[in-house]
Amino acid sequence: GQSLEQPSEVTAVEGAIVQINCTYQTSGFYGLSWYQQHDGGAPTFLSYNALDGLEETGRFSSFLSRSDSYGYLLLQELQMKDSASYFCAVLLDSGNTPLVFGKGTRLSVIA
Amino acid sequence: GAGVSQSPSNKVTEKGKDVELRCDPISGHTALYWYRQSLGQGLEFLIYFQGNSAPDKSGLPSDRFSAERTGGSVSTLTIQRTQQEDSAVYLCASSLATRGGYTFGSGTRLTVV
């Protein structure tokens, strides 16, 4: 089976930095994606890592270590609007095979 | 269209009835996926279409679930003889060249009473 582990909830203060971790045990691995989902909304794509290292996109960065089967999403300069659920998802191979999603981390940003 | 469109946005049905959920993907996207999300849970894969290839049905939870994609575009997910455990948000997504990036629709919230 496929297993992705991420914390169920995280709380952080506005303006601070928060890191959401994801460890995975899957039958294959091609890349790691992150999605954001606000309550009642659609998941939206944030980032994708296929190679080890850090990818930065504005206030959001994503990191991957293939040898450790581990990745994280880093959110800087937190804003209230960042309160949402964040999902990591594994792409198992190079084709358009379906992403395997974790159960999500609910981030609450407080003043 | 500009995004992935799903209809209806909400559906309440009686246990035992059949329902059809519709997904209109982004024009030109060859891959189309259906996922299910129960309250506070992650996304559970249901079925995947890629071009003219046979669909990957490995995620369908029972034979009451089926889906088709006509003309490589619009897809319909059908649930027969609905059960209360079918209550969830059904999400459709499409992609062109994945790199892990799907565009999701807003989903259909199905409630079976």
PDB file of C-alpha atoms in Angstrom:
ATOM      1  CA  GLY A   1       0.000   0.000   0.000  1.00  0.00           C
ATOM      2  CA  GLN A   2       0.882   3.655  -0.131  1.00  0.00           C
ATOM      3  CA  SER A   3       1.517   5.728   3.011  1.00  0.00           C
ATOM      4  CA  LEU A   4       1.998   9.479   3.380  1.00  0.00           C
ATOM      5  CA  GLU A   5       2.321  10.926   6.863  1.00  0.00           C
ATOM      6  CA  GLN A   6       1.845  14.577   7.730  1.00  0.00           C
ATOM      7  CA  PRO A   7       0.746  16.305  10.941  1.00  0.00           C
ATOM      8  CA  SER A   8      -2.997  16.675  11.236  1.00  0.00           C
ATOM      9  CA  GLU A   9      -2.913  20.208  12.637  1.00  0.00           C
ATOM     10  CA  VAL A  10      -0.451  23.073  12.970  1.00  0.00           C
ATOM     11  CA  THR A  11      -0.984  26.493  14.527  1.00  0.00           C
ATOM     12  CA  ALA A  12       1.300  29.463  13.860  1.00  0.00           C
ATOM     13  CA  VAL A  13       1.341  33.190  14.461  1.00  0.00           C
ATOM     14  CA  GLU A  14       0.782  35.756  11.744  1.00  0.00           C
ATOM     15  CA  GLY A  15       4.110  36.926  10.325  1.00  0.00           C
ATOM     16  CA  ALA A  16       5.954  33.813  11.474  1.00  0.00           C
ATOM     17  CA  ILE A  17       7.386  30.858   9.535  1.00  0.00           C
ATOM     18  CA  VAL A  18       5.863  27.377   9.585  1.00  0.00           C
ATOM     19  CA  GLN A  19       7.094  24.073   8.204  1.00  0.00           C
ATOM     20  CA  ILE A  20       4.741  21.224   7.298  1.00  0.00           C
ATOM     21  CA  ASN A  21       6.475  17.871   6.999  1.00  0.00           C
ATOM     22  CA  CYS A  22       5.577  14.889   4.845  1.00  0.00           C
ATOM     23  CA  THR A  23       7.142  11.445   4.952  1.00  0.00           C
ATOM     24  CA  TYR A  24       6.156   8.811   2.454  1.00  0.00           C
ATOM     25  CA  GLN A  25       6.380   5.084   1.847  1.00  0.00           C
ATOM     26  CA  THR A  26       5.157   4.313  -1.646  1.00  0.00           C
ATOM     27  CA  SER A  27       5.599   1.603  -4.266  1.00  0.00           C
ATOM     28  CA  GLY A  28       7.259   4.097  -6.583  1.00  0.00           C
ATOM     29  CA  PHE A  29       8.386   7.702  -6.503  1.00  0.00           C
ATOM     30  CA  TYR A  30       8.767  10.275  -9.234  1.00  0.00           C
ATOM     31  CA  GLY A  31       7.970  13.530  -7.456  1.00  0.00           C
ATOM     32  CA  LEU A  32       6.253  15.260  -4.541  1.00  0.00           C
ATOM     33  CA  SER A  33       3.526  17.860  -4.921  1.00  0.00           C
ATOM     34  CA  TRP A  34       1.842  20.206  -2.466  1.00  0.00           C
ATOM     35  CA  TYR A  35      -1.717  21.482  -2.625  1.00  0.00           C
ATOM     36  CA  GLN A  36      -3.622  24.090  -0.633  1.00  0.00           C
ATOM     37  CA  GLN A  37      -7.320  23.782   0.098  1.00  0.00           C
ATOM     38  CA  HIS A  38      -9.437  26.420   1.827  1.00  0.00           C
ATOM     39  CA  ASP A  39     -12.613  25.277   3.563  1.00  0.00           C
ATOM     40  CA  GLY A  40     -15.240  24.514   0.960  1.00  0.00           C
ATOM     41  CA  GLY A  41     -12.835  25.177  -1.881  1.00  0.00           C
ATOM     42  CA  ALA A  42     -10.977  23.206  -4.494  1.00  0.00           C
ATOM     43  CA  PRO A  43      -7.415  22.004  -3.900  1.00  0.00           C
ATOM     44  CA  THR A  44      -4.987  24.291  -5.694  1.00  0.00           C
ATOM     45  CA  PHE A  45      -1.508  23.314  -6.831  1.00  0.00           C
ATOM     46  CA  LEU A  46       1.376  24.965  -4.982  1.00  0.00           C
ATOM     47  CA  SER A  47       4.603  23.216  -5.913  1.00  0.00           C
ATOM     48  CA  TYR A  48       6.299  20.150  -7.281  1.00  0.00           C
ATOM     49  CA  ASN A  49       9.715  18.650  -6.477  1.00  0.00           C
ATOM     50  CA  ALA A  50      11.273  15.866  -8.511  1.00  0.00           C
ATOM     51  CA  LEU A  51      14.859  16.462  -7.440  1.00  0.00           C
ATOM     52  CA  ASP A  52      16.435  16.867  -4.023  1.00  0.00           C
ATOM     53  CA  GLY A  53      16.632  20.373  -2.727  1.00  0.00           C
ATOM     54  CA  LEU A  54      14.608  23.486  -2.167  1.00  0.00           C
ATOM     55  CA  GLU A  55      12.198  25.093  -4.644  1.00  0.00           C
ATOM     56  CA  GLU A  56      11.121  28.642  -3.833  1.00  0.00           C
ATOM     57  CA  THR A  57       7.993  30.362  -5.089  1.00  0.00           C
ATOM     58  CA  GLY A  58       7.394  33.651  -3.344  1.00  0.00           C
ATOM     59  CA  ARG A  59       6.522  33.119   0.316  1.00  0.00           C
ATOM     60  CA  PHE A  60       6.235  29.363  -0.184  1.00  0.00           C
ATOM     61  CA  SER A  61       9.140  26.922  -0.526  1.00  0.00           C
ATOM     62  CA  SER A  62       9.153  23.164  -0.861  1.00  0.00           C
ATOM     63  CA  PHE A  63      11.944  20.759  -0.059  1.00  0.00           C
ATOM     64  CA  LEU A  64      12.594  17.163  -1.004  1.00  0.00           C
ATOM     65  CA  SER A  65      15.047  14.531   0.180  1.00  0.00           C
ATOM     66  CA  ARG A  66      14.548  11.371  -1.860  1.00  0.00           C
ATOM     67  CA  SER A  67      17.030   9.380   0.224  1.00  0.00           C
ATOM     68  CA  ASP A  68      15.021  10.150   3.374  1.00  0.00           C
ATOM     69  CA  SER A  69      11.603   9.799   1.689  1.00  0.00           C
ATOM     70  CA  TYR A  70      10.818  13.179   3.186  1.00  0.00           C
ATOM     71  CA  GLY A  71       9.701  16.582   2.110  1.00  0.00           C
ATOM     72  CA  TYR A  72       8.334  19.748   3.618  1.00  0.00           C
ATOM     73  CA  LEU A  73       6.432  22.865   2.723  1.00  0.00           C
ATOM     74  CA  LEU A  74       7.741  26.101   4.230  1.00  0.00           C
ATOM     75  CA  LEU A  75       5.468  29.099   4.507  1.00  0.00           C
ATOM     76  CA  GLN A  76       7.072  32.425   5.396  1.00  0.00           C
ATOM     77  CA  GLU A  77       5.578  35.743   6.505  1.00  0.00           C
ATOM     78  CA  LEU A  78       2.361  33.982   7.387  1.00  0.00           C
ATOM     79  CA  GLN A  79      -0.884  35.763   6.631  1.00  0.00           C
ATOM     80  CA  MET A  80      -4.359  35.036   7.938  1.00  0.00           C
ATOM     81  CA  LYS A  81      -5.392  33.955   4.442  1.00  0.00           C
ATOM     82  CA  ASP A  82      -2.861  31.103   4.644  1.00  0.00           C
ATOM     83  CA  SER A  83      -5.207  29.323   7.077  1.00  0.00           C
ATOM     84  CA  ALA A  84      -6.163  26.252   5.062  1.00  0.00           C
ATOM     85  CA  SER A  85      -5.429  22.557   4.689  1.00  0.00           C
ATOM     86  CA  TYR A  86      -2.206  21.549   2.985  1.00  0.00           C
ATOM     87  CA  PHE A  87      -1.777  18.180   1.283  1.00  0.00           C
ATOM     88  CA  CYS A  88       1.360  16.465   0.110  1.00  0.00           C
ATOM     89  CA  ALA A  89       0.947  14.082  -2.796  1.00  0.00           C
ATOM     90  CA  VAL A  90       3.280  11.583  -4.436  1.00  0.00           C
ATOM     91  CA  LEU A  91       3.562  11.050  -8.168  1.00  0.00           C
ATOM     92  CA  LEU A  92       4.441   7.382  -8.478  1.00  0.00           C
ATOM     93  CA  ASP A  93       5.909   7.357 -11.980  1.00  0.00           C
ATOM     94  CA  SER A  94       6.634   9.496 -15.010  1.00  0.00           C
ATOM     95  CA  GLY A  95       3.276   8.940 -16.702  1.00  0.00           C
ATOM     96  CA  ASN A  96       0.029  10.695 -15.924  1.00  0.00           C
ATOM     97  CA  THR A  97      -0.705   8.250 -13.142  1.00  0.00           C
ATOM     98  CA  PRO A  98      -2.915   9.498 -10.339  1.00  0.00           C
ATOM     99  CA  LEU A  99      -1.349  11.357  -7.443  1.00  0.00           C
ATOM    100  CA  VAL A 100      -1.491   9.653  -4.057  1.00  0.00           C
ATOM    101  CA  PHE A 101      -2.505  12.194  -1.410  1.00  0.00           C
ATOM    102  CA  GLY A 102      -1.784  12.450   2.290  1.00  0.00           C
ATOM    103  CA  LYS A 103      -4.604  13.178   4.737  1.00  0.00           C
ATOM    104  CA  GLY A 104      -3.667  16.833   4.957  1.00  0.00           C
ATOM    105  CA  THR A 105      -2.448  19.299   7.581  1.00  0.00           C
ATOM    106  CA  ARG A 106      -4.840  21.925   8.823  1.00  0.00           C
ATOM    107  CA  LEU A 107      -2.939  25.177   9.351  1.00  0.00           C
ATOM    108  CA  SER A 108      -4.438  27.819  11.584  1.00  0.00           C
ATOM    109  CA  VAL A 109      -2.810  31.233  11.521  1.00  0.00           C
ATOM    110  CA  ILE A 110      -3.540  33.298  14.617  1.00  0.00           C
ATOM    111  CA  ALA A 111      -2.977  36.961  15.348  1.00  0.00           C
TER     112      ALA A 111
ATOM    113  CA  GLY B   1     -13.193  26.518 -20.513  1.00  0.00           C
ATOM    114  CA  ALA B   2     -11.035  28.527 -18.178  1.00  0.00           C
ATOM    115  CA  GLY B   3     -11.263  26.011 -15.373  1.00  0.00           C
ATOM    116  CA  VAL B   4     -12.639  22.619 -14.434  1.00  0.00           C
ATOM    117  CA  SER B   5     -16.389  22.791 -14.065  1.00  0.00           C
ATOM    118  CA  GLN B   6     -18.418  20.329 -12.001  1.00  0.00           C
ATOM    119  CA  SER B   7     -22.155  19.962 -11.649  1.00  0.00           C
ATOM    120  CA  PRO B   8     -24.203  19.886  -9.609  1.00  0.00           C
ATOM    121  CA  SER B   9     -22.359  21.654  -6.810  1.00  0.00           C
ATOM    122  CA  ASN B  10     -24.627  20.004  -4.252  1.00  0.00           C
ATOM    123  CA  LYS B  11     -26.756  16.890  -4.480  1.00  0.00           C
ATOM    124  CA  VAL B  12     -29.003  15.382  -1.845  1.00  0.00           C
ATOM    125  CA  THR B  13     -30.390  11.987  -2.720  1.00  0.00           C
ATOM    126  CA  GLU B  14     -32.281   9.214  -1.021  1.00  0.00           C
ATOM    127  CA  LYS B  15     -30.542   5.980  -0.184  1.00  0.00           C
ATOM    128  CA  GLY B  16     -30.937   3.513  -3.041  1.00  0.00           C
ATOM    129  CA  LYS B  17     -31.247   6.122  -5.789  1.00  0.00           C
ATOM    130  CA  ASP B  18     -28.779   6.533  -8.649  1.00  0.00           C
ATOM    131  CA  VAL B  19     -26.835   9.778  -9.138  1.00  0.00           C
ATOM    132  CA  GLU B  20     -24.790  11.229 -11.974  1.00  0.00           C
ATOM    133  CA  LEU B  21     -22.017  13.738 -11.398  1.00  0.00           C
ATOM    134  CA  ARG B  22     -20.587  15.725 -14.279  1.00  0.00           C
ATOM    135  CA  CYS B  23     -17.107  17.085 -14.935  1.00  0.00           C
ATOM    136  CA  ASP B  24     -16.109  19.429 -17.736  1.00  0.00           C
ATOM    137  CA  PRO B  25     -12.292  19.584 -17.823  1.00  0.00           C
ATOM    138  CA  ILE B  26     -10.022  22.267 -19.191  1.00  0.00           C
ATOM    139  CA  SER B  27     -10.055  22.168 -22.976  1.00  0.00           C
ATOM    140  CA  GLY B  28      -7.097  20.220 -24.316  1.00  0.00           C
ATOM    141  CA  HIS B  29      -6.263  18.475 -21.059  1.00  0.00           C
ATOM    142  CA  THR B  30      -5.789  14.837 -21.917  1.00  0.00           C
ATOM    143  CA  ALA B  31      -5.856  13.437 -18.386  1.00  0.00           C
ATOM    144  CA  LEU B  32      -8.936  13.484 -16.161  1.00  0.00           C
ATOM    145  CA  TYR B  33      -9.157  12.218 -12.591  1.00  0.00           C
ATOM    146  CA  TRP B  34     -11.950  11.626 -10.093  1.00  0.00           C
ATOM    147  CA  TYR B  35     -11.239  11.747  -6.370  1.00  0.00           C
ATOM    148  CA  ARG B  36     -13.469  11.530  -3.327  1.00  0.00           C
ATOM    149  CA  GLN B  37     -12.967  13.508  -0.118  1.00  0.00           C
ATOM    150  CA  SER B  38     -14.791  12.688   3.068  1.00  0.00           C
ATOM    151  CA  LEU B  39     -15.097  15.283   5.825  1.00  0.00           C
ATOM    152  CA  GLY B  40     -11.659  16.182   7.168  1.00  0.00           C
ATOM    153  CA  GLN B  41      -9.964  13.494   5.139  1.00  0.00           C
ATOM    154  CA  GLY B  42      -7.507  13.331   2.283  1.00  0.00           C
ATOM    155  CA  LEU B  43      -8.315  12.711  -1.330  1.00  0.00           C
ATOM    156  CA  GLU B  44      -9.165   9.147  -2.286  1.00  0.00           C
ATOM    157  CA  PHE B  45      -8.470   8.239  -5.913  1.00  0.00           C
ATOM    158  CA  LEU B  46     -11.399   6.750  -7.814  1.00  0.00           C
ATOM    159  CA  ILE B  47     -10.721   6.605 -11.562  1.00  0.00           C
ATOM    160  CA  TYR B  48      -8.413   8.116 -14.179  1.00  0.00           C
ATOM    161  CA  PHE B  49      -8.754   8.699 -17.911  1.00  0.00           C
ATOM    162  CA  GLN B  50      -5.801   9.373 -20.214  1.00  0.00           C
ATOM    163  CA  GLY B  51      -6.556  10.174 -23.835  1.00  0.00           C
ATOM    164  CA  ASN B  52      -8.074   7.226 -25.652  1.00  0.00           C
ATOM    165  CA  SER B  53      -6.539   4.628 -23.342  1.00  0.00           C
ATOM    166  CA  ALA B  54      -8.629   2.341 -21.197  1.00  0.00           C
ATOM    167  CA  PRO B  55      -9.396   4.064 -17.893  1.00  0.00           C
ATOM    168  CA  ASP B  56      -7.649   3.106 -14.669  1.00  0.00           C
ATOM    169  CA  LYS B  57     -10.559   1.987 -12.479  1.00  0.00           C
ATOM    170  CA  SER B  58      -8.426   0.615  -9.662  1.00  0.00           C
ATOM    171  CA  GLY B  59      -9.756   3.097  -7.098  1.00  0.00           C
ATOM    172  CA  LEU B  60     -13.465   2.500  -7.561  1.00  0.00           C
ATOM    173  CA  PRO B  61     -14.763   1.236  -4.179  1.00  0.00           C
ATOM    174  CA  SER B  62     -17.467  -1.048  -5.549  1.00  0.00           C
ATOM    175  CA  ASP B  63     -19.226  -2.058  -8.749  1.00  0.00           C
ATOM    176  CA  ARG B  64     -21.923   0.498  -7.953  1.00  0.00           C
ATOM    177  CA  PHE B  65     -19.473   3.134  -9.181  1.00  0.00           C
ATOM    178  CA  SER B  66     -18.744   3.711 -12.861  1.00  0.00           C
ATOM    179  CA  ALA B  67     -17.508   6.547 -15.020  1.00  0.00           C
ATOM    180  CA  GLU B  68     -17.199   7.418 -18.648  1.00  0.00           C
ATOM    181  CA  ARG B  69     -15.536  10.118 -20.638  1.00  0.00           C
ATOM    182  CA  THR B  70     -17.102  11.064 -23.932  1.00  0.00           C
ATOM    183  CA  GLY B  71     -15.126  12.471 -26.831  1.00  0.00           C
ATOM    184  CA  GLY B  72     -12.062  12.860 -24.668  1.00  0.00           C
ATOM    185  CA  SER B  73     -13.736  15.709 -22.835  1.00  0.00           C
ATOM    186  CA  VAL B  74     -16.725  15.650 -20.478  1.00  0.00           C
ATOM    187  CA  SER B  75     -16.835  12.895 -17.873  1.00  0.00           C
ATOM    188  CA  THR B  76     -19.738  11.502 -15.876  1.00  0.00           C
ATOM    189  CA  LEU B  77     -19.361   9.587 -12.619  1.00  0.00           C
ATOM    190  CA  THR B  78     -22.373   7.409 -11.854  1.00  0.00           C
ATOM    191  CA  ILE B  79     -23.165   5.920  -8.474  1.00  0.00           C
ATOM    192  CA  GLN B  80     -25.935   3.337  -8.468  1.00  0.00           C
ATOM    193  CA  ARG B  81     -28.049   2.391  -5.457  1.00  0.00           C
ATOM    194  CA  THR B  82     -26.423   5.049  -3.302  1.00  0.00           C
ATOM    195  CA  GLN B  83     -25.541   4.270   0.305  1.00  0.00           C
ATOM    196  CA  GLN B  84     -24.981   6.648   3.211  1.00  0.00           C
ATOM    197  CA  GLU B  85     -21.249   5.923   3.153  1.00  0.00           C
ATOM    198  CA  ASP B  86     -21.155   7.409  -0.355  1.00  0.00           C
ATOM    199  CA  SER B  87     -21.718  10.848   1.167  1.00  0.00           C
ATOM    200  CA  ALA B  88     -18.624  12.912   0.376  1.00  0.00           C
ATOM    201  CA  VAL B  89     -17.296  15.633  -1.899  1.00  0.00           C
ATOM    202  CA  TYR B  90     -16.492  14.267  -5.336  1.00  0.00           C
ATOM    203  CA  LEU B  91     -13.649  16.156  -6.984  1.00  0.00           C
ATOM    204  CA  CYS B  92     -12.647  16.111 -10.606  1.00  0.00           C
ATOM    205  CA  ALA B  93      -9.261  17.262 -11.879  1.00  0.00           C
ATOM    206  CA  SER B  94      -7.596  17.535 -15.243  1.00  0.00           C
ATOM    207  CA  SER B  95      -3.999  17.929 -16.379  1.00  0.00           C
ATOM    208  CA  LEU B  96      -1.961  18.216 -19.535  1.00  0.00           C
ATOM    209  CA  ALA B  97       1.599  17.395 -18.593  1.00  0.00           C
ATOM    210  CA  THR B  98       1.463  16.470 -14.980  1.00  0.00           C
ATOM    211  CA  ARG B  99       4.636  17.440 -13.165  1.00  0.00           C
ATOM    212  CA  GLY B 100       2.330  16.820 -10.237  1.00  0.00           C
ATOM    213  CA  GLY B 101       0.089  19.740 -11.131  1.00  0.00           C
ATOM    214  CA  TYR B 102      -3.632  19.159 -11.457  1.00  0.00           C
ATOM    215  CA  THR B 103      -6.410  21.701 -11.817  1.00  0.00           C
ATOM    216  CA  PHE B 104      -9.334  20.701  -9.631  1.00  0.00           C
ATOM    217  CA  GLY B 105     -12.966  21.630  -9.934  1.00  0.00           C
ATOM    218  CA  SER B 106     -14.915  22.871  -6.925  1.00  0.00           C
ATOM    219  CA  GLY B 107     -16.482  19.474  -6.449  1.00  0.00           C
ATOM    220  CA  THR B 108     -19.942  18.025  -5.975  1.00  0.00           C
ATOM    221  CA  ARG B 109     -21.043  17.612  -2.362  1.00  0.00           C
ATOM    222  CA  LEU B 110     -23.145  14.452  -2.276  1.00  0.00           C
ATOM    223  CA  THR B 111     -25.365  13.753   0.692  1.00  0.00           C
ATOM    224  CA  VAL B 112     -27.220  10.448   0.874  1.00  0.00           C
ATOM    225  CA  VAL B 113     -30.137  10.497   3.319  1.00  0.00           C
TER     226      VAL B 113
END
